[in-house]
Amino acid sequence: MIAQTEKERETLREGGARLGSYLAVLKRMVKPGISTLFLEEEAQKLIGSQGDKASFFGYMPDGARRPYPAALCVSVNDAIVHGIPNEDPEILNDGDVVTLDMGLTHDGLVTDAAVCLVVGNAAPDEKRLLQCAREALDAGIAEARVGNTLGDIGYAIETVGKQYKLNGPRELGGHSVGARVHEEPFIPNFGKRGTGPKITEGMVLAIEPMFMLGRGAIFLDADGYTYRTRDGSKSAHVEHTVLVTAQGPEILTHPR
């Protein structure tokens, strides 16, 4: 989406702030013994409390066999994205790596964000994984400037991954957002500087680095949504929705 009017930008800012705040609340609920179903139910309550809509619930991306059945994605350990929390729910255990990913539709416009954390105690590799993902997100956002390219964003994310000696899936990445959950262009988490579509003022971009402790190969689970690491390694995924302004990137999905 290109946010062309101040009204659109203000709507995105409000929706993004709400989404960031909801994810912050859900993140604080994560602890050993909590079920993914509980997190899904709480997510629905939070979104409903302000009269907004869960962008993911009922969403059917291209190629899907059925609509997505939840408001929240909860991806645990080898599940890198789109884990379904309310079908065969999981109980979270100490040391699990958990990503909470959610979309919010506020006054007709969509924002998208994800947070990642370790349940309880984190081992050194898990700390490295999360630190890499968070630094890569910051690096990617910093490149979301007028006149740069999407290749600049991908290059920045990939460079951080190399510094931490971690791989990410080539098939998955970020995207434009705003009018719909997923819009073109696709934003790879790898690339070369100066390549790909130009970044212009008003673009609304969901930037989302993903890394795993293993080799980088993934597969689609039988549920039709959850992507998992092929070698069973733990994975991390973080995301913000960003508005490109003349002054630079504005993160919309920070909590208030």
PDB file of C-alpha atoms in Angstrom, residues 32-201:
ATOM      1  CA  PRO A  32       6.043 -22.497  31.125  1.00  0.00           C
ATOM      2  CA  GLY A  33       2.706 -24.339  31.313  1.00  0.00           C
ATOM      3  CA  ILE A  34       0.731 -21.826  29.193  1.00  0.00           C
ATOM      4  CA  SER A  35      -1.046 -23.273  26.168  1.00  0.00           C
ATOM      5  CA  THR A  36      -1.091 -21.799  22.689  1.00  0.00           C
ATOM      6  CA  LEU A  37      -4.887 -21.981  22.820  1.00  0.00           C
ATOM      7  CA  PHE A  38      -4.906 -19.696  25.879  1.00  0.00           C
ATOM      8  CA  LEU A  39      -2.822 -17.143  23.965  1.00  0.00           C
ATOM      9  CA  GLU A  40      -5.208 -17.313  21.007  1.00  0.00           C
ATOM     10  CA  GLU A  41      -8.223 -16.729  23.242  1.00  0.00           C
ATOM     11  CA  GLU A  42      -6.525 -13.764  24.915  1.00  0.00           C
ATOM     12  CA  ALA A  43      -5.576 -12.310  21.530  1.00  0.00           C
ATOM     13  CA  GLN A  44      -9.204 -12.447  20.419  1.00  0.00           C
ATOM     14  CA  LYS A  45     -10.297 -10.672  23.601  1.00  0.00           C
ATOM     15  CA  LEU A  46      -7.727  -7.910  23.180  1.00  0.00           C
ATOM     16  CA  ILE A  47      -8.673  -7.224  19.576  1.00  0.00           C
ATOM     17  CA  GLY A  48     -12.396  -7.366  20.302  1.00  0.00           C
ATOM     18  CA  SER A  49     -12.074  -4.992  23.256  1.00  0.00           C
ATOM     19  CA  GLN A  50     -11.476  -2.071  20.873  1.00  0.00           C
ATOM     20  CA  GLY A  51     -13.858  -3.146  18.129  1.00  0.00           C
ATOM     21  CA  ASP A  52     -11.128  -4.001  15.637  1.00  0.00           C
ATOM     22  CA  LYS A  53     -10.750  -7.150  13.553  1.00  0.00           C
ATOM     23  CA  ALA A  54      -8.174  -9.928  13.522  1.00  0.00           C
ATOM     24  CA  SER A  55      -6.680  -9.677  10.032  1.00  0.00           C
ATOM     25  CA  PHE A  56      -5.491 -13.281   9.953  1.00  0.00           C
ATOM     26  CA  PHE A  57      -8.746 -14.958  11.008  1.00  0.00           C
ATOM     27  CA  GLY A  58     -10.488 -16.237   7.895  1.00  0.00           C
ATOM     28  CA  TYR A  59      -7.704 -14.980   5.635  1.00  0.00           C
ATOM     29  CA  MET A  60      -6.986 -17.257   2.685  1.00  0.00           C
ATOM     30  CA  PRO A  61      -3.683 -16.534   0.928  1.00  0.00           C
ATOM     31  CA  ASP A  62      -3.009 -17.603  -2.645  1.00  0.00           C
ATOM     32  CA  GLY A  63      -2.531 -21.354  -2.850  1.00  0.00           C
ATOM     33  CA  ALA A  64      -4.102 -22.120   0.529  1.00  0.00           C
ATOM     34  CA  ARG A  65      -6.621 -24.953   0.824  1.00  0.00           C
ATOM     35  CA  ARG A  66      -8.641 -23.289   3.581  1.00  0.00           C
ATOM     36  CA  PRO A  67      -8.895 -20.002   5.487  1.00  0.00           C
ATOM     37  CA  TYR A  68      -6.552 -19.434   8.412  1.00  0.00           C
ATOM     38  CA  PRO A  69      -8.471 -20.527  11.536  1.00  0.00           C
ATOM     39  CA  ALA A  70      -7.099 -18.189  14.222  1.00  0.00           C
ATOM     40  CA  ALA A  71      -6.412 -14.551  15.119  1.00  0.00           C
ATOM     41  CA  LEU A  72      -2.844 -15.251  16.218  1.00  0.00           C
ATOM     42  CA  CYS A  73       0.059 -17.267  14.859  1.00  0.00           C
ATOM     43  CA  VAL A  74       2.048 -19.035  17.578  1.00  0.00           C
ATOM     44  CA  SER A  75       5.156 -20.690  16.168  1.00  0.00           C
ATOM     45  CA  VAL A  76       7.150 -22.861  18.575  1.00  0.00           C
ATOM     46  CA  ASN A  77      10.775 -24.011  18.100  1.00  0.00           C
ATOM     47  CA  ASP A  78      11.051 -25.607  14.632  1.00  0.00           C
ATOM     48  CA  ALA A  79       7.880 -23.806  13.483  1.00  0.00           C
ATOM     49  CA  ILE A  80       9.248 -20.659  11.884  1.00  0.00           C
ATOM     50  CA  VAL A  81       5.969 -18.978  10.848  1.00  0.00           C
ATOM     51  CA  HIS A  82       2.175 -19.403  10.777  1.00  0.00           C
ATOM     52  CA  GLY A  83       1.835 -21.902  13.612  1.00  0.00           C
ATOM     53  CA  ILE A  84      -1.861 -22.537  14.334  1.00  0.00           C
ATOM     54  CA  PRO A  85      -2.548 -22.109  18.079  1.00  0.00           C
ATOM     55  CA  ASN A  86      -6.042 -23.569  18.365  1.00  0.00           C
ATOM     56  CA  GLU A  87      -5.722 -26.829  16.444  1.00  0.00           C
ATOM     57  CA  ASP A  88      -3.801 -29.427  18.444  1.00  0.00           C
ATOM     58  CA  PRO A  89      -2.694 -26.795  20.980  1.00  0.00           C
ATOM     59  CA  GLU A  90       0.782 -26.987  22.497  1.00  0.00           C
ATOM     60  CA  ILE A  91       1.848 -26.470  26.103  1.00  0.00           C
ATOM     61  CA  LEU A  92       4.861 -24.173  26.296  1.00  0.00           C
ATOM     62  CA  ASN A  93       7.916 -25.458  28.136  1.00  0.00           C
ATOM     63  CA  ASP A  94      11.046 -23.913  29.581  1.00  0.00           C
ATOM     64  CA  GLY A  95      13.534 -23.215  26.788  1.00  0.00           C
ATOM     65  CA  ASP A  96      10.997 -23.110  23.951  1.00  0.00           C
ATOM     66  CA  VAL A  97      11.495 -20.394  21.339  1.00  0.00           C
ATOM     67  CA  VAL A  98       8.089 -18.825  20.634  1.00  0.00           C
ATOM     68  CA  THR A  99       7.004 -16.310  17.995  1.00  0.00           C
ATOM     69  CA  LEU A 100       3.703 -14.436  18.349  1.00  0.00           C
ATOM     70  CA  ASP A 101       2.600 -12.996  15.000  1.00  0.00           C
ATOM     71  CA  MET A 102      -0.622 -11.037  14.540  1.00  0.00           C
ATOM     72  CA  GLY A 103      -2.382  -8.746  12.099  1.00  0.00           C
ATOM     73  CA  LEU A 104      -4.883  -6.068  13.090  1.00  0.00           C
ATOM     74  CA  THR A 105      -7.473  -4.368  10.898  1.00  0.00           C
ATOM     75  CA  HIS A 106      -8.330  -0.924  12.258  1.00  0.00           C
ATOM     76  CA  ASP A 107     -10.814   1.219  10.304  1.00  0.00           C
ATOM     77  CA  GLY A 108     -10.198  -0.952   7.245  1.00  0.00           C
ATOM     78  CA  LEU A 109      -6.382  -0.802   7.219  1.00  0.00           C
ATOM     79  CA  VAL A 110      -4.027  -3.611   8.206  1.00  0.00           C
ATOM     80  CA  THR A 111      -0.840  -3.634  10.263  1.00  0.00           C
ATOM     81  CA  ASP A 112       1.255  -6.743  10.945  1.00  0.00           C
ATOM     82  CA  ALA A 113       3.878  -7.495  13.612  1.00  0.00           C
ATOM     83  CA  ALA A 114       5.647 -10.348  15.387  1.00  0.00           C
ATOM     84  CA  VAL A 115       7.615 -10.720  18.605  1.00  0.00           C
ATOM     85  CA  CYS A 116       9.865 -13.624  19.572  1.00  0.00           C
ATOM     86  CA  LEU A 117      11.056 -14.797  22.984  1.00  0.00           C
ATOM     87  CA  VAL A 118      12.402 -17.771  24.877  1.00  0.00           C
ATOM     88  CA  VAL A 119      10.113 -19.314  27.486  1.00  0.00           C
ATOM     89  CA  GLY A 120      11.856 -19.267  30.849  1.00  0.00           C
ATOM     90  CA  ASN A 121      15.601 -19.885  30.620  1.00  0.00           C
ATOM     91  CA  ALA A 122      17.491 -19.337  27.367  1.00  0.00           C
ATOM     92  CA  ALA A 123      20.583 -21.287  26.339  1.00  0.00           C
ATOM     93  CA  PRO A 124      23.467 -19.429  24.616  1.00  0.00           C
ATOM     94  CA  ASP A 125      22.384 -20.551  21.116  1.00  0.00           C
ATOM     95  CA  GLU A 126      18.855 -19.360  21.723  1.00  0.00           C
ATOM     96  CA  LYS A 127      20.100 -15.985  22.945  1.00  0.00           C
ATOM     97  CA  ARG A 128      22.242 -15.703  19.809  1.00  0.00           C
ATOM     98  CA  LEU A 129      19.267 -16.579  17.616  1.00  0.00           C
ATOM     99  CA  LEU A 130      17.016 -13.911  19.121  1.00  0.00           C
ATOM    100  CA  GLN A 131      19.727 -11.273  19.189  1.00  0.00           C
ATOM    101  CA  CYS A 132      20.446 -11.890  15.518  1.00  0.00           C
ATOM    102  CA  ALA A 133      16.769 -11.593  14.550  1.00  0.00           C
ATOM    103  CA  ARG A 134      16.290  -8.360  16.494  1.00  0.00           C
ATOM    104  CA  GLU A 135      19.455  -6.739  15.149  1.00  0.00           C
ATOM    105  CA  ALA A 136      18.522  -7.789  11.611  1.00  0.00           C
ATOM    106  CA  LEU A 137      15.089  -6.201  12.025  1.00  0.00           C
ATOM    107  CA  ASP A 138      16.673  -2.923  13.124  1.00  0.00           C
ATOM    108  CA  ALA A 139      19.134  -3.066  10.226  1.00  0.00           C
ATOM    109  CA  GLY A 140      16.405  -3.778   7.683  1.00  0.00           C
ATOM    110  CA  ILE A 141      14.179  -0.984   8.967  1.00  0.00           C
ATOM    111  CA  ALA A 142      17.069   1.496   8.818  1.00  0.00           C
ATOM    112  CA  GLU A 143      17.280   0.889   5.034  1.00  0.00           C
ATOM    113  CA  ALA A 144      13.573   1.612   4.437  1.00  0.00           C
ATOM    114  CA  ARG A 145      14.280   5.102   3.124  1.00  0.00           C
ATOM    115  CA  VAL A 146      13.130   7.018   0.069  1.00  0.00           C
ATOM    116  CA  GLY A 147      15.536   6.342  -2.802  1.00  0.00           C
ATOM    117  CA  ASN A 148      16.834   3.032  -1.453  1.00  0.00           C
ATOM    118  CA  THR A 149      15.727  -0.320  -2.867  1.00  0.00           C
ATOM    119  CA  LEU A 150      14.224  -3.475  -1.408  1.00  0.00           C
ATOM    120  CA  GLY A 151      17.557  -5.107  -2.146  1.00  0.00           C
ATOM    121  CA  ASP A 152      19.117  -2.725   0.390  1.00  0.00           C
ATOM    122  CA  ILE A 153      16.737  -4.031   3.059  1.00  0.00           C
ATOM    123  CA  GLY A 154      17.473  -7.664   2.178  1.00  0.00           C
ATOM    124  CA  TYR A 155      21.215  -7.050   2.084  1.00  0.00           C
ATOM    125  CA  ALA A 156      21.159  -5.469   5.557  1.00  0.00           C
ATOM    126  CA  ILE A 157      19.199  -8.386   7.031  1.00  0.00           C
ATOM    127  CA  GLU A 158      21.392 -11.004   5.363  1.00  0.00           C
ATOM    128  CA  THR A 159      24.569  -9.247   6.536  1.00  0.00           C
ATOM    129  CA  VAL A 160      23.503  -9.488  10.174  1.00  0.00           C
ATOM    130  CA  GLY A 161      22.700 -13.173   9.700  1.00  0.00           C
ATOM    131  CA  LYS A 162      26.186 -13.786   8.348  1.00  0.00           C
ATOM    132  CA  GLN A 163      27.732 -11.983  11.306  1.00  0.00           C
ATOM    133  CA  TYR A 164      25.929 -14.400  13.625  1.00  0.00           C
ATOM    134  CA  LYS A 165      26.594 -17.383  11.312  1.00  0.00           C
ATOM    135  CA  LEU A 166      22.870 -18.078  10.991  1.00  0.00           C
ATOM    136  CA  ASN A 167      20.750 -19.006   7.979  1.00  0.00           C
ATOM    137  CA  GLY A 168      17.273 -17.878   6.973  1.00  0.00           C
ATOM    138  CA  PRO A 169      14.739 -19.392   4.577  1.00  0.00           C
ATOM    139  CA  ARG A 170      14.890 -18.002   1.057  1.00  0.00           C
ATOM    140  CA  GLU A 171      11.222 -18.743   0.393  1.00  0.00           C
ATOM    141  CA  LEU A 172       9.828 -16.477   3.140  1.00  0.00           C
ATOM    142  CA  GLY A 173      10.173 -12.761   3.763  1.00  0.00           C
ATOM    143  CA  GLY A 174       8.398  -9.477   4.227  1.00  0.00           C
ATOM    144  CA  HIS A 175       5.789  -7.748   2.084  1.00  0.00           C
ATOM    145  CA  SER A 176       3.786  -4.623   1.594  1.00  0.00           C
ATOM    146  CA  VAL A 177       0.703  -4.330   3.796  1.00  0.00           C
ATOM    147  CA  GLY A 178      -2.124  -1.910   4.520  1.00  0.00           C
ATOM    148  CA  ALA A 179      -5.065  -2.496   2.207  1.00  0.00           C
ATOM    149  CA  ARG A 180      -4.656  -6.279   2.586  1.00  0.00           C
ATOM    150  CA  VAL A 181      -2.636  -8.672   4.738  1.00  0.00           C
ATOM    151  CA  HIS A 182      -0.159  -9.524   1.985  1.00  0.00           C
ATOM    152  CA  GLU A 183       0.542  -7.172  -0.908  1.00  0.00           C
ATOM    153  CA  GLU A 184       3.267  -6.835  -3.490  1.00  0.00           C
ATOM    154  CA  PRO A 185       6.127  -6.275  -3.458  1.00  0.00           C
ATOM    155  CA  PHE A 186       7.685  -9.247  -1.670  1.00  0.00           C
ATOM    156  CA  ILE A 187      10.683  -8.266   0.484  1.00  0.00           C
ATOM    157  CA  PRO A 188      13.369 -10.994   0.575  1.00  0.00           C
ATOM    158  CA  ASN A 189      15.582 -11.278   3.639  1.00  0.00           C
ATOM    159  CA  PHE A 190      18.616 -11.363   1.366  1.00  0.00           C
ATOM    160  CA  GLY A 191      19.757  -9.289  -1.590  1.00  0.00           C
ATOM    161  CA  LYS A 192      22.235  -6.965  -3.219  1.00  0.00           C
ATOM    162  CA  ARG A 193      22.476  -3.252  -2.623  1.00  0.00           C
ATOM    163  CA  GLY A 194      20.795  -1.127  -5.268  1.00  0.00           C
ATOM    164  CA  THR A 195      18.668  -3.938  -6.694  1.00  0.00           C
ATOM    165  CA  GLY A 196      14.930  -4.534  -6.698  1.00  0.00           C
ATOM    166  CA  PRO A 197      12.049  -2.054  -6.598  1.00  0.00           C
ATOM    167  CA  LYS A 198      12.741   1.495  -5.474  1.00  0.00           C
ATOM    168  CA  ILE A 199      11.429   2.559  -2.084  1.00  0.00           C
ATOM    169  CA  THR A 200       9.088   5.542  -2.328  1.00  0.00           C
ATOM    170  CA  GLU A 201       7.414   7.827   0.173  1.00  0.00           C
TER     171      GLU A 201
END
